[in-house]
PDB file of C-alpha atoms in Angstrom:
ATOM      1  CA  UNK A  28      -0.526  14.005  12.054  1.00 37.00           C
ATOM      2  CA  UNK A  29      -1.732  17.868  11.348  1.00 37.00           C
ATOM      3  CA  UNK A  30       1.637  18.811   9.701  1.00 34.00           C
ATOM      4  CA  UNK A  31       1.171  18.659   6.172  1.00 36.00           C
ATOM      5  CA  UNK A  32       4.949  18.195   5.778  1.00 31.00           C
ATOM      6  CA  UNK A  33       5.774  16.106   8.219  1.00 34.00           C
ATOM      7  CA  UNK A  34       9.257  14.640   8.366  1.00 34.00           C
ATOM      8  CA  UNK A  35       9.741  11.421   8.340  1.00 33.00           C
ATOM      9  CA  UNK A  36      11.529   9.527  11.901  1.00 33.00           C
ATOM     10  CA  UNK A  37      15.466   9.442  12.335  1.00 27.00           C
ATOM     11  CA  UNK A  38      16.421   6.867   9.888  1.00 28.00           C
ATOM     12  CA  UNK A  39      13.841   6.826   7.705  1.00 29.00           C
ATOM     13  CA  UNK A  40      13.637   6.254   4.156  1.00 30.00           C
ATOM     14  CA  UNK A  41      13.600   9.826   3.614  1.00 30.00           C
ATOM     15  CA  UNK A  42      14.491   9.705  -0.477  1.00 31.00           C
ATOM     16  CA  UNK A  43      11.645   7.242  -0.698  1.00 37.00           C
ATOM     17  CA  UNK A  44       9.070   9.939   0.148  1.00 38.00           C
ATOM     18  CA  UNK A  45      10.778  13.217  -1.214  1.00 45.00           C
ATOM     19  CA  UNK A  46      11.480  14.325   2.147  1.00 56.00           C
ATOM     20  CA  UNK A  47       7.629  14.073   2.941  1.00 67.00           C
ATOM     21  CA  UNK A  48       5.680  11.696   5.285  1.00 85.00           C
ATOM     22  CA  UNK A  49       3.650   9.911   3.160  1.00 97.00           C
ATOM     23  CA  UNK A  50       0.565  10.428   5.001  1.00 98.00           C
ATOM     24  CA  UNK A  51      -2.209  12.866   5.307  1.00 98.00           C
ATOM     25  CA  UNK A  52      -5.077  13.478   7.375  1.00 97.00           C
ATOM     26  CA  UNK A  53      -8.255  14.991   6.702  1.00 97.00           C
ATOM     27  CA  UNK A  54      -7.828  18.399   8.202  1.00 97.00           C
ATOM     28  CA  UNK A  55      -4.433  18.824   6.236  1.00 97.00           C
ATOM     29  CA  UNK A  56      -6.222  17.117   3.186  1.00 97.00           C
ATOM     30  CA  UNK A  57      -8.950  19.584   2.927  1.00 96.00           C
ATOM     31  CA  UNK A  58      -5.716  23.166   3.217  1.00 96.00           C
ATOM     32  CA  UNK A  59      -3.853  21.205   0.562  1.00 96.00           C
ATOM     33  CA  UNK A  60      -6.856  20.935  -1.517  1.00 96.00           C
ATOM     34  CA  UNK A  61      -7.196  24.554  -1.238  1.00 95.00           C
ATOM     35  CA  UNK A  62      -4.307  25.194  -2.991  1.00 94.00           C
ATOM     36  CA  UNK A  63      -4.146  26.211  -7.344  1.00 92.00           C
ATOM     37  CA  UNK A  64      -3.110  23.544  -8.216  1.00 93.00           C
ATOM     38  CA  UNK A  65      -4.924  21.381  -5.897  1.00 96.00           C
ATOM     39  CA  UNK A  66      -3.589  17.659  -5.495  1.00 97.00           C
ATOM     40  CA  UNK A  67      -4.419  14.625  -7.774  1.00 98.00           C
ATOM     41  CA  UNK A  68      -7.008  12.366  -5.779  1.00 98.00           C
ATOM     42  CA  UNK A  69      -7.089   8.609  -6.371  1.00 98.00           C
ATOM     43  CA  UNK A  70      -9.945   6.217  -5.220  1.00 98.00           C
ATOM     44  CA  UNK A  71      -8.427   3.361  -4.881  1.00 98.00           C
ATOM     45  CA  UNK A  72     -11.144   1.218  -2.794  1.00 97.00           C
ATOM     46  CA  UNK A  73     -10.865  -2.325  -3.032  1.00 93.00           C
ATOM     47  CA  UNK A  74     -12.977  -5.289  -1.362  1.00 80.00           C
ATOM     48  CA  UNK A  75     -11.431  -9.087  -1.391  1.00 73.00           C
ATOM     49  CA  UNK A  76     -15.208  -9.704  -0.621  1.00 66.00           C
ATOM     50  CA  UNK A  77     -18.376  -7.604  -0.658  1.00 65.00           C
ATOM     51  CA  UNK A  78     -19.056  -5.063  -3.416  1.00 69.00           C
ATOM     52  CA  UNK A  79     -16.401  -3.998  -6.374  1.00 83.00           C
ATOM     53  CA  UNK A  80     -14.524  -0.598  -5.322  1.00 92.00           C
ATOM     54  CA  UNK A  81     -16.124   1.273  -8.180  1.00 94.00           C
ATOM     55  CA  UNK A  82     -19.483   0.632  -6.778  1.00 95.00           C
ATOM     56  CA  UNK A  83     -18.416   2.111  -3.354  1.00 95.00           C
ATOM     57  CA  UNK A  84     -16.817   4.868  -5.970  1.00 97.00           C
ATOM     58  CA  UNK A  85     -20.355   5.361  -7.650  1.00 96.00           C
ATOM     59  CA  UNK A  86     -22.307   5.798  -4.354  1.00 96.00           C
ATOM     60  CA  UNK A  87     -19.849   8.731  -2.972  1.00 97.00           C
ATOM     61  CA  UNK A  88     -16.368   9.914  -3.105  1.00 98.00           C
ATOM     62  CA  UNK A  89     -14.096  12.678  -2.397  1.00 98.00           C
ATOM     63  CA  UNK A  90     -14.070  15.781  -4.910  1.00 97.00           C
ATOM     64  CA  UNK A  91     -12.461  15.513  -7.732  1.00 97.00           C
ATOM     65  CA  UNK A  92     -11.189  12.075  -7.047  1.00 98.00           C
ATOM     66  CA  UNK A  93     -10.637   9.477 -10.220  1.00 98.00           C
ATOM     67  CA  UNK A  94     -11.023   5.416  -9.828  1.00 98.00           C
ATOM     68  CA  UNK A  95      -8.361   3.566  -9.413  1.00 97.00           C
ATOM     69  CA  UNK A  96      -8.883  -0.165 -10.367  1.00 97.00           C
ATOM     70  CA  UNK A  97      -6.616  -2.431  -8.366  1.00 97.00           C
ATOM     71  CA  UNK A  98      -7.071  -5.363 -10.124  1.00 96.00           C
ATOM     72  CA  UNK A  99      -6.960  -4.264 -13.681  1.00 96.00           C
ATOM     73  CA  UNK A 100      -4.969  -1.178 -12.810  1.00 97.00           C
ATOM     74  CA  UNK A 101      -1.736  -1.735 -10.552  1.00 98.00           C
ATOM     75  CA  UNK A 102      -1.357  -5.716 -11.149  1.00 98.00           C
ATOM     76  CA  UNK A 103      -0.957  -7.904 -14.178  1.00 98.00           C
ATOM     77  CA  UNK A 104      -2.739 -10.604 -14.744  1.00 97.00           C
ATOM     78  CA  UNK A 105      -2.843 -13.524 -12.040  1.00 97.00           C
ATOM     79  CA  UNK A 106      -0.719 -16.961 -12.751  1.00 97.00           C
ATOM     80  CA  UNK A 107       2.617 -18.064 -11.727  1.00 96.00           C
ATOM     81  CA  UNK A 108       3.663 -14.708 -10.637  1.00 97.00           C
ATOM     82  CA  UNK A 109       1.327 -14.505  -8.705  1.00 97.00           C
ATOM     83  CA  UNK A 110      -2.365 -12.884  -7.715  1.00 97.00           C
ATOM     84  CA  UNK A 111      -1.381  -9.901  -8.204  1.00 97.00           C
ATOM     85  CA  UNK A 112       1.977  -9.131  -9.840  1.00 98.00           C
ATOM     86  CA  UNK A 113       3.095  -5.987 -11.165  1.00 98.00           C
ATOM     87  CA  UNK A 114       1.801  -4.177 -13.702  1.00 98.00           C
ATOM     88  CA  UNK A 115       3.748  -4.156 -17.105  1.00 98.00           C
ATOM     89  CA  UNK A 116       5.038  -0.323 -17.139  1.00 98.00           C
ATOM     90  CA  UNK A 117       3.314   0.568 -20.136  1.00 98.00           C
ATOM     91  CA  UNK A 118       0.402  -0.585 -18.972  1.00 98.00           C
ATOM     92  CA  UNK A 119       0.526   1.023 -15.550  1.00 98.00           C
ATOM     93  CA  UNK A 120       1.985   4.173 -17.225  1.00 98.00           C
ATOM     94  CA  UNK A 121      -1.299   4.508 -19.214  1.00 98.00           C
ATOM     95  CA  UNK A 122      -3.634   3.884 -16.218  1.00 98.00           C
ATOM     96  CA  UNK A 123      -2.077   6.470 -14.543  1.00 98.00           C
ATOM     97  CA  UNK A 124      -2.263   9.145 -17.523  1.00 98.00           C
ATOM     98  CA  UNK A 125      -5.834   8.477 -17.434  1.00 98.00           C
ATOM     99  CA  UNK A 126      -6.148   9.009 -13.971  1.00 98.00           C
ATOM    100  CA  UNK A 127      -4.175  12.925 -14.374  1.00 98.00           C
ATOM    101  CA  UNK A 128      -1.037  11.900 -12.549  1.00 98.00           C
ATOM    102  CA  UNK A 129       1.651  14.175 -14.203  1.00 96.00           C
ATOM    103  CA  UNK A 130       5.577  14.040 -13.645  1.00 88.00           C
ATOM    104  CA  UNK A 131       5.601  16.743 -10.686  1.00 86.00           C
ATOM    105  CA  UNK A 132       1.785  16.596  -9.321  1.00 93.00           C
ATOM    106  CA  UNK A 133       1.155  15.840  -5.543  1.00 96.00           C
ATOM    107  CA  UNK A 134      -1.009  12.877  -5.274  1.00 98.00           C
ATOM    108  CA  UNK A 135      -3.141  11.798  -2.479  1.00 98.00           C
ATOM    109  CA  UNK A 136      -4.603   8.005  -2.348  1.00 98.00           C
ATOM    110  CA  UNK A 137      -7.404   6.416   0.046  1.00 98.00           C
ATOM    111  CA  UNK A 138      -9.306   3.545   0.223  1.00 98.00           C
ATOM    112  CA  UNK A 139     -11.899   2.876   2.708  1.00 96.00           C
ATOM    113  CA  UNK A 140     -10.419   3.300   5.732  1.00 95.00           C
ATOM    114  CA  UNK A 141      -7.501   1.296   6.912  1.00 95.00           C
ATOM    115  CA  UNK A 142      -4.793   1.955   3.957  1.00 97.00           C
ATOM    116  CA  UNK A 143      -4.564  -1.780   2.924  1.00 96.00           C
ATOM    117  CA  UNK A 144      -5.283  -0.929  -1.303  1.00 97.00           C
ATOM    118  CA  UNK A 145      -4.267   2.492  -0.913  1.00 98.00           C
ATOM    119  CA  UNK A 146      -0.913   1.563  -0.014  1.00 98.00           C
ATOM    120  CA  UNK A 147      -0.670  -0.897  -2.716  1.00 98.00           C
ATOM    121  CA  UNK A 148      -1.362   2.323  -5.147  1.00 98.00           C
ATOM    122  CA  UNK A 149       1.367   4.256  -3.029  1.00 98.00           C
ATOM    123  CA  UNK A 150       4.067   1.951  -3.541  1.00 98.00           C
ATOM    124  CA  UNK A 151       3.464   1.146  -7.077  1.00 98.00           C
ATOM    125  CA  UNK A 152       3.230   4.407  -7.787  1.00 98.00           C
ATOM    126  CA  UNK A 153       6.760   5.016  -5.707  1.00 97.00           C
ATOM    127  CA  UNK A 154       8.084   1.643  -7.388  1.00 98.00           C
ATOM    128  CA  UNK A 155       7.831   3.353 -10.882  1.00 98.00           C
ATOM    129  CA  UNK A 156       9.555   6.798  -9.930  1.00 97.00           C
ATOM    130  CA  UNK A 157       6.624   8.967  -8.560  1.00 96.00           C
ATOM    131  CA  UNK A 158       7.882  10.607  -5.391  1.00 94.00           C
ATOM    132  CA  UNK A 159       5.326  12.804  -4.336  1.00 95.00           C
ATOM    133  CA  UNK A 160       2.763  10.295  -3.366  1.00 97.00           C
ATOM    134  CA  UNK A 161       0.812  10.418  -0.181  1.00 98.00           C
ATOM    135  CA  UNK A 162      -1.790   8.277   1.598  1.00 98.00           C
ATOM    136  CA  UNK A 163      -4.904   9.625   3.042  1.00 98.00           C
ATOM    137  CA  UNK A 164      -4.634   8.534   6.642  1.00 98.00           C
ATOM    138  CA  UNK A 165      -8.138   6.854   7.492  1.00 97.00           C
ATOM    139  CA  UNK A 166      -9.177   7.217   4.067  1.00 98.00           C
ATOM    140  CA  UNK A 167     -12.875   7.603   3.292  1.00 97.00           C
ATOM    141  CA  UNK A 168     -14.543   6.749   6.325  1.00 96.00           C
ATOM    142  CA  UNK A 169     -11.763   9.208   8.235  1.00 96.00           C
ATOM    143  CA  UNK A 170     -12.956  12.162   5.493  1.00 97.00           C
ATOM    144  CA  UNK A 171     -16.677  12.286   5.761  1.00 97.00           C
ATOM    145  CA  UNK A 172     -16.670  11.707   9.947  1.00 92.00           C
ATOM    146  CA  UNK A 173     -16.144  15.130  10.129  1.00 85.00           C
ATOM    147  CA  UNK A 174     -18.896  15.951   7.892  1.00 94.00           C
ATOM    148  CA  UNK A 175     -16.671  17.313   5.079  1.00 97.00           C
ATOM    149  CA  UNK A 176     -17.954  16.652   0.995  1.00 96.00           C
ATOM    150  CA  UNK A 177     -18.151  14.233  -1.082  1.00 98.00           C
ATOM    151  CA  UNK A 178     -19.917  13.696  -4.483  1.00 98.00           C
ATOM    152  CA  UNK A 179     -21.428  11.381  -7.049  1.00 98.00           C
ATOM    153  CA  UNK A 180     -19.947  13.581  -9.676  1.00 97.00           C
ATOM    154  CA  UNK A 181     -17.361  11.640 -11.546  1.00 97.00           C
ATOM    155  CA  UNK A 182     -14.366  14.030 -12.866  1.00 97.00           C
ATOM    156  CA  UNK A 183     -12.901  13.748 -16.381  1.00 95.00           C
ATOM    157  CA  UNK A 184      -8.962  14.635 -15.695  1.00 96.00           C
ATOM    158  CA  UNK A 185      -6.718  16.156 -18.121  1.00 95.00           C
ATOM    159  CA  UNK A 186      -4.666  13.580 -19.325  1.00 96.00           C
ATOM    160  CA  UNK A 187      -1.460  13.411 -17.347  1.00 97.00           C
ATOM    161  CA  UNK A 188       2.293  13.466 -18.195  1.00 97.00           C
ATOM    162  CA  UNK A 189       3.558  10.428 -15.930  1.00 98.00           C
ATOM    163  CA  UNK A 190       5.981   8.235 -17.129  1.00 98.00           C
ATOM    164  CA  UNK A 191       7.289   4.919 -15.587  1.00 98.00           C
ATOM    165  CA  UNK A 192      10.562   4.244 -14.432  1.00 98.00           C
ATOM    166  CA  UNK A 193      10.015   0.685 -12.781  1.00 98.00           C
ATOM    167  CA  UNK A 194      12.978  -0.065 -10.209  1.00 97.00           C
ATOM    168  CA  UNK A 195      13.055   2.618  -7.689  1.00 97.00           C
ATOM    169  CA  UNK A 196      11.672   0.298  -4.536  1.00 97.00           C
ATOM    170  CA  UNK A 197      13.404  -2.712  -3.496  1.00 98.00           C
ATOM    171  CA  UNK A 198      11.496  -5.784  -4.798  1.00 98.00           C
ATOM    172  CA  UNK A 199      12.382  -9.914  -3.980  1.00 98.00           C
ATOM    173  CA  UNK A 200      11.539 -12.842  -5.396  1.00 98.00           C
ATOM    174  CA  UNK A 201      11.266 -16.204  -4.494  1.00 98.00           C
ATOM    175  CA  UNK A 202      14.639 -16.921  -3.770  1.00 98.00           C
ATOM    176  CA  UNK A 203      15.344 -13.458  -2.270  1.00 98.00           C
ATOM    177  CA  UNK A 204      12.179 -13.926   0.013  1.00 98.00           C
ATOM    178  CA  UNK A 205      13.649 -17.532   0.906  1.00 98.00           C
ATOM    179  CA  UNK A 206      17.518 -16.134   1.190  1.00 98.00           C
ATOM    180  CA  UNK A 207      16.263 -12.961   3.782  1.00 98.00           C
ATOM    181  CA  UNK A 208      14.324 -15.478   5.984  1.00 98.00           C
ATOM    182  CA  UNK A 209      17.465 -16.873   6.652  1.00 96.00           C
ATOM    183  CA  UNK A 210      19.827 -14.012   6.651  1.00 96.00           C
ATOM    184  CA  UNK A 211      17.868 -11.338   7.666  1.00 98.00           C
ATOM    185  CA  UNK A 212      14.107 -10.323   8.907  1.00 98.00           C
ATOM    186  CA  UNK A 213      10.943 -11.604   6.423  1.00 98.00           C
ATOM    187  CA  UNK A 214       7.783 -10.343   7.491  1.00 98.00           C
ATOM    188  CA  UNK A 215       4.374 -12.159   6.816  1.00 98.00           C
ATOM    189  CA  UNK A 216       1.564  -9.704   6.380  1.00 98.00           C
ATOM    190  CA  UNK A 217      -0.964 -11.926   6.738  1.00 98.00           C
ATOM    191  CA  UNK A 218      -3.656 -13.273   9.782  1.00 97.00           C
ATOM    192  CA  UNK A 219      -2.245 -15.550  12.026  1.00 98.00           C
ATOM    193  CA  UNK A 220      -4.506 -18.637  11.401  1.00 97.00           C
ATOM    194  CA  UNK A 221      -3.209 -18.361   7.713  1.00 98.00           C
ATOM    195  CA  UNK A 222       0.294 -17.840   8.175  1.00 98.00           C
ATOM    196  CA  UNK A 223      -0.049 -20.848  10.849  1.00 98.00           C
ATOM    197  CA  UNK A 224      -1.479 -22.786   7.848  1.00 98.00           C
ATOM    198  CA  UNK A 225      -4.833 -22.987   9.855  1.00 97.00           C
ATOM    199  CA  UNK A 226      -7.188 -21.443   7.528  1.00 94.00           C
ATOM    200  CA  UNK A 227      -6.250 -20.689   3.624  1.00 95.00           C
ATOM    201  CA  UNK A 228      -9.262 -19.236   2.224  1.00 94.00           C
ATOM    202  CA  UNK A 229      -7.843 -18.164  -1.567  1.00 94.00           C
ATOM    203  CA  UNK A 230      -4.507 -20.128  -2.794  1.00 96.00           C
ATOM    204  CA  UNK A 231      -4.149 -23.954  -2.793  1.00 95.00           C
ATOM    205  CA  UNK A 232      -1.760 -24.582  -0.106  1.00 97.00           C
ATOM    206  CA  UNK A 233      -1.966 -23.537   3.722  1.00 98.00           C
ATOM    207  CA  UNK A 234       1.561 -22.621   5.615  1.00 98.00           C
ATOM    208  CA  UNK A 235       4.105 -19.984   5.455  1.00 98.00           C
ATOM    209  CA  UNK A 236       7.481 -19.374   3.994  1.00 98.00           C
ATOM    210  CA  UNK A 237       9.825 -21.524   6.282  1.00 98.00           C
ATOM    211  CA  UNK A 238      11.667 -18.767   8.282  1.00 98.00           C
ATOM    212  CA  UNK A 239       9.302 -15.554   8.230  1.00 98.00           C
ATOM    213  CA  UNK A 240       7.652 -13.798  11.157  1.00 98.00           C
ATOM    214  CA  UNK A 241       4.180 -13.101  11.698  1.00 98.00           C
ATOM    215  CA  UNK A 242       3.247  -9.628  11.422  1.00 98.00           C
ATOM    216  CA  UNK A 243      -0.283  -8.998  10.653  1.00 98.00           C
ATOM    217  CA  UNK A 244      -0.720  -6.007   9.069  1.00 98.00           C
ATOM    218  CA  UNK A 245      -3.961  -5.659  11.557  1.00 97.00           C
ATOM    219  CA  UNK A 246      -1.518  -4.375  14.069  1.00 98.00           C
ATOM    220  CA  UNK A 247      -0.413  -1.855  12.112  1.00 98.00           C
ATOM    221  CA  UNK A 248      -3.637   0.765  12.582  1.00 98.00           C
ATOM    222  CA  UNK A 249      -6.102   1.262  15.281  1.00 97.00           C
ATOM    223  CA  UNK A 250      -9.547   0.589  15.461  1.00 94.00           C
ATOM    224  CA  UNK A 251     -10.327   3.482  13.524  1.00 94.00           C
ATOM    225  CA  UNK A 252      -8.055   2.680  10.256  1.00 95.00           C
ATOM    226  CA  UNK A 253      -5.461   5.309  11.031  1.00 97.00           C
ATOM    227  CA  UNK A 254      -1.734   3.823  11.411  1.00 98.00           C
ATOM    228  CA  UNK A 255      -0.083   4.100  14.948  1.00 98.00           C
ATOM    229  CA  UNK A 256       2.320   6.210  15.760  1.00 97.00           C
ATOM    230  CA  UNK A 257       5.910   6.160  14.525  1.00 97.00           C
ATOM    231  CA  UNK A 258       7.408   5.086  17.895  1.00 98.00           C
ATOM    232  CA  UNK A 259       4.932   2.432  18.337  1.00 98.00           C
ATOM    233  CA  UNK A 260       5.100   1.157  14.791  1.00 98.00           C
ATOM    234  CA  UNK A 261       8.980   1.158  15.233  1.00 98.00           C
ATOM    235  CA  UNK A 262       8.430  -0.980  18.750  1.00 98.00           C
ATOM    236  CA  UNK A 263       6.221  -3.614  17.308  1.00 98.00           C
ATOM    237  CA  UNK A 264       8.701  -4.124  14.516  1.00 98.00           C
ATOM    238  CA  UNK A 265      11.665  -4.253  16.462  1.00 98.00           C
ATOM    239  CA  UNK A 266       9.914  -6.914  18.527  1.00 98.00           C
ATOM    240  CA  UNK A 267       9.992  -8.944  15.631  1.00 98.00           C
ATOM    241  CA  UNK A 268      13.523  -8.089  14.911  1.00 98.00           C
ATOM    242  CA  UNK A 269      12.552  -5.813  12.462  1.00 98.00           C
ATOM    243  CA  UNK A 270      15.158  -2.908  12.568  1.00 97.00           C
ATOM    244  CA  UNK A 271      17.224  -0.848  10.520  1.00 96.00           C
ATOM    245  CA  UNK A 272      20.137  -2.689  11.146  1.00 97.00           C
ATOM    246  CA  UNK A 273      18.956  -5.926   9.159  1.00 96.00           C
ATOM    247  CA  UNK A 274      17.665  -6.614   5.931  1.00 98.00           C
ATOM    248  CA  UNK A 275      13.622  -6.786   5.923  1.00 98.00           C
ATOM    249  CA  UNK A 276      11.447  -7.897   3.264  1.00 98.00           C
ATOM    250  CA  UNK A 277       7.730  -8.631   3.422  1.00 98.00           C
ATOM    251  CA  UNK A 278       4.837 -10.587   1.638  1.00 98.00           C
ATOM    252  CA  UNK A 279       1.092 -11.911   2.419  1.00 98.00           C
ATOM    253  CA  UNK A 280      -1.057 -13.581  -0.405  1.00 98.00           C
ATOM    254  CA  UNK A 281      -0.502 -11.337  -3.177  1.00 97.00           C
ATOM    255  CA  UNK A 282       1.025  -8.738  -2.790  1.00 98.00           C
ATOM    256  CA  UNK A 283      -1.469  -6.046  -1.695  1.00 97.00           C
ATOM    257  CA  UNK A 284      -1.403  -6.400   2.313  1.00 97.00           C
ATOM    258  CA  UNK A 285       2.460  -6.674   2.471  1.00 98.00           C
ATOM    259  CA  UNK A 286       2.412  -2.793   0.769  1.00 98.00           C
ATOM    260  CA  UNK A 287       0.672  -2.058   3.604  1.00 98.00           C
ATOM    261  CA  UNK A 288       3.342  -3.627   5.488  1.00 98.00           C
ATOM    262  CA  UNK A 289       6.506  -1.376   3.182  1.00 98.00           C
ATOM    263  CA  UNK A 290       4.019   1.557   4.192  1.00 98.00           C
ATOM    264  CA  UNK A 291       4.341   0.719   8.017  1.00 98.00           C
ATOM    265  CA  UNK A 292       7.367   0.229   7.733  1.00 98.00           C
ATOM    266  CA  UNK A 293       8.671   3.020   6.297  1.00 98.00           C
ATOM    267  CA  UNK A 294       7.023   5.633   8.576  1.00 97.00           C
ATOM    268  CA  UNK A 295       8.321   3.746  11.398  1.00 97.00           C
ATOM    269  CA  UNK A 296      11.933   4.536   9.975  1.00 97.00           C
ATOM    270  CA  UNK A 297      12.902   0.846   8.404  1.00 98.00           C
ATOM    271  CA  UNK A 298      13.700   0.253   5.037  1.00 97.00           C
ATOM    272  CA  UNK A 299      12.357  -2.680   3.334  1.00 98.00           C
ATOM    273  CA  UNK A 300      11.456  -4.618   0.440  1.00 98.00           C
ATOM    274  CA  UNK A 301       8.458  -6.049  -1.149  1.00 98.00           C
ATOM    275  CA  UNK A 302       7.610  -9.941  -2.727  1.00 98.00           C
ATOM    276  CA  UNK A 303       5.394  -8.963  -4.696  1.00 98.00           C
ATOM    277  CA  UNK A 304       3.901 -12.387  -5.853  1.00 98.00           C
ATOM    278  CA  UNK A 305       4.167 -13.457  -2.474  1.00 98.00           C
ATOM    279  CA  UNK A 306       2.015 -16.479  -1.287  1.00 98.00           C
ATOM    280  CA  UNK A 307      -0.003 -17.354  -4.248  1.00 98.00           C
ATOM    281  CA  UNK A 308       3.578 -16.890  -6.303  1.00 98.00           C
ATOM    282  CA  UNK A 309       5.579 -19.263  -3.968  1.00 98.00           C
ATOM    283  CA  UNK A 310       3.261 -22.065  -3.478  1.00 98.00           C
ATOM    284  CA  UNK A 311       2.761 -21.872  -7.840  1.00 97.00           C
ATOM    285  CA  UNK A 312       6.242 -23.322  -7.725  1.00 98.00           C
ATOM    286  CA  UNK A 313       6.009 -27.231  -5.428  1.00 97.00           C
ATOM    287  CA  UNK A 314       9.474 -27.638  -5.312  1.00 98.00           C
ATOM    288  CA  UNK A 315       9.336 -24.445  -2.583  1.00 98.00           C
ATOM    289  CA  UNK A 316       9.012 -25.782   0.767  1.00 98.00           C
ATOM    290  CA  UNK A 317       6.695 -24.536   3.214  1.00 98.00           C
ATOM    291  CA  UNK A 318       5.754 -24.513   6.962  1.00 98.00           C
ATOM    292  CA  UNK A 319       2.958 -24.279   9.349  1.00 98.00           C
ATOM    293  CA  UNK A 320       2.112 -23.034  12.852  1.00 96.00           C
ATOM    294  CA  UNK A 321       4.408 -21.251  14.550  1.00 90.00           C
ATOM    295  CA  UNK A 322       7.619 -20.338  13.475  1.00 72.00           C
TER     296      UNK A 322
END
């Protein structure tokens, strides 16, 4: 993917992206930052376990790039809603000012390597009305392979312009994630021994929402971090009955992993929508039933 505008598939969700695929590589990464005025960086690294993101942030990032804090950043705080439900708009609004993002600025996001936060930061950012958002395919560890620079130095950004519109990506709730299980296609980001009900290593209760489909949002990149192809991305979905002839929706514990999952999705040409409290937000309610092993 060496095209730095790359159209998105036949049937993609081309007004989602601004006509843009919302990747990037490296190579494409390093012309657009090149350019006067260069894009807006975001590190957005983020570890469920192991060391905070802003320490990986401290020990070496990409020029120019600000921290991005997922937790405190793009989520409110955890109850009912969930883990990790959205951020109030004012309060997202003001992280992003702080971070430089203005009204028309390109931005590029990466995490680590295999998109998982930065496509959390991607489709919040598209969620409240930022179009021209991309994601750094590969992210970090896909930037320095090729020996290109990084830095300790940490940037202070102009303060930017942006200004949130919440509502511009299709979001479900409860009862929309339980109605589309049953009417159309709800995908379950998450490992299979946890959507099984197997192994629950963070909320209370083990199982899945009766209905979904297993998708593991593993299967979305290769061993290097970097998604699949379109076509391949578009066969694994449709294998699931994932299409764009159905309604689609997607979750996993909190919200962050089934981004990754809208992020798939969309390059592989299938519009869908995003429950964001997910897991830890259905199984806060007990009257929501739930299943385990396969489905």
């Amino acid at each position: 993917m060496n095209d730095e505008r790359t159209p998105l598939p036949h049937g993609g969700i081309s007004g989602q992206t601004g006509g843009v695929h919302p990747l990037v590589d490296a190579p494409a990464l390093e012309r657009l930052l090149r350019r006067d005025p260069p894009p807006i960086l975001l590190d957005v690294r983020w570890h469920l376990a192991g060391p905070p993101g802003a320490e990986s942030y401290r020990k070496g990032h990409l020029p120019g790039a600000v921290f991005v804090d997922l937790d405190r950043d793009l989520a409110g705080p955890p109850g009912p809603a969930g883990r990790h439900p959205l951020p109030e708009p004012e309060a997202f609004e003001a992280a992003m000012r702080r971070a430089g993002v203005s009204g028309a600025a390109q931005v590029i996001v990466y995490d680590d390597a295999d998109s998982t936060a930065a496509a959390r930061l991607w489709w919040t950012l598209r969620y409240f009305g930022h179009e021209q958002v991309r994601v750094l395919d590969g992210g970090y560890h896909g930037w320095v392979e090729g020996g290109r620079e990084v830095t300790t130095d940490v940037p202070a950004p102009a303060p930017g312009d942006f200004v949130a519109r919440p509502g511009r990506l299709p979001v479900l709730d409860a009862a929309g994630a339980a109605a589309l299980a049953g009417d159309g296609v709800l995908l379950d980001a998450r490992a299979a021994e946890r959507y099984r009900g197997e192994n629950e290593p963070v909320d209370p209760v083990a199982g899945h929402i009766p209905g979904a489909v297993n998708a593991p949002t593993s299967g979305n990149v290769g061993v290097d971090g970097r998604f699949l192809p379109p076509e391949l991305l578009r066969e694994r979905f449709a294998k699931l009955g994932a299409t764009d002839a159905l309604d689609v929706g997607a979750y996993c514990g909190s919200g962050v992993t089934a981004a990754h999952e809208i992020l798939a999705l969309t390059i592989a040409g299938v519009p869908a929508a995003l429950y964001v409290g997910s897991w830890s937000n259905w199984v806060a309610d007990p009257s929501n039933p739930v299943a385990t092993g396969e489905n």
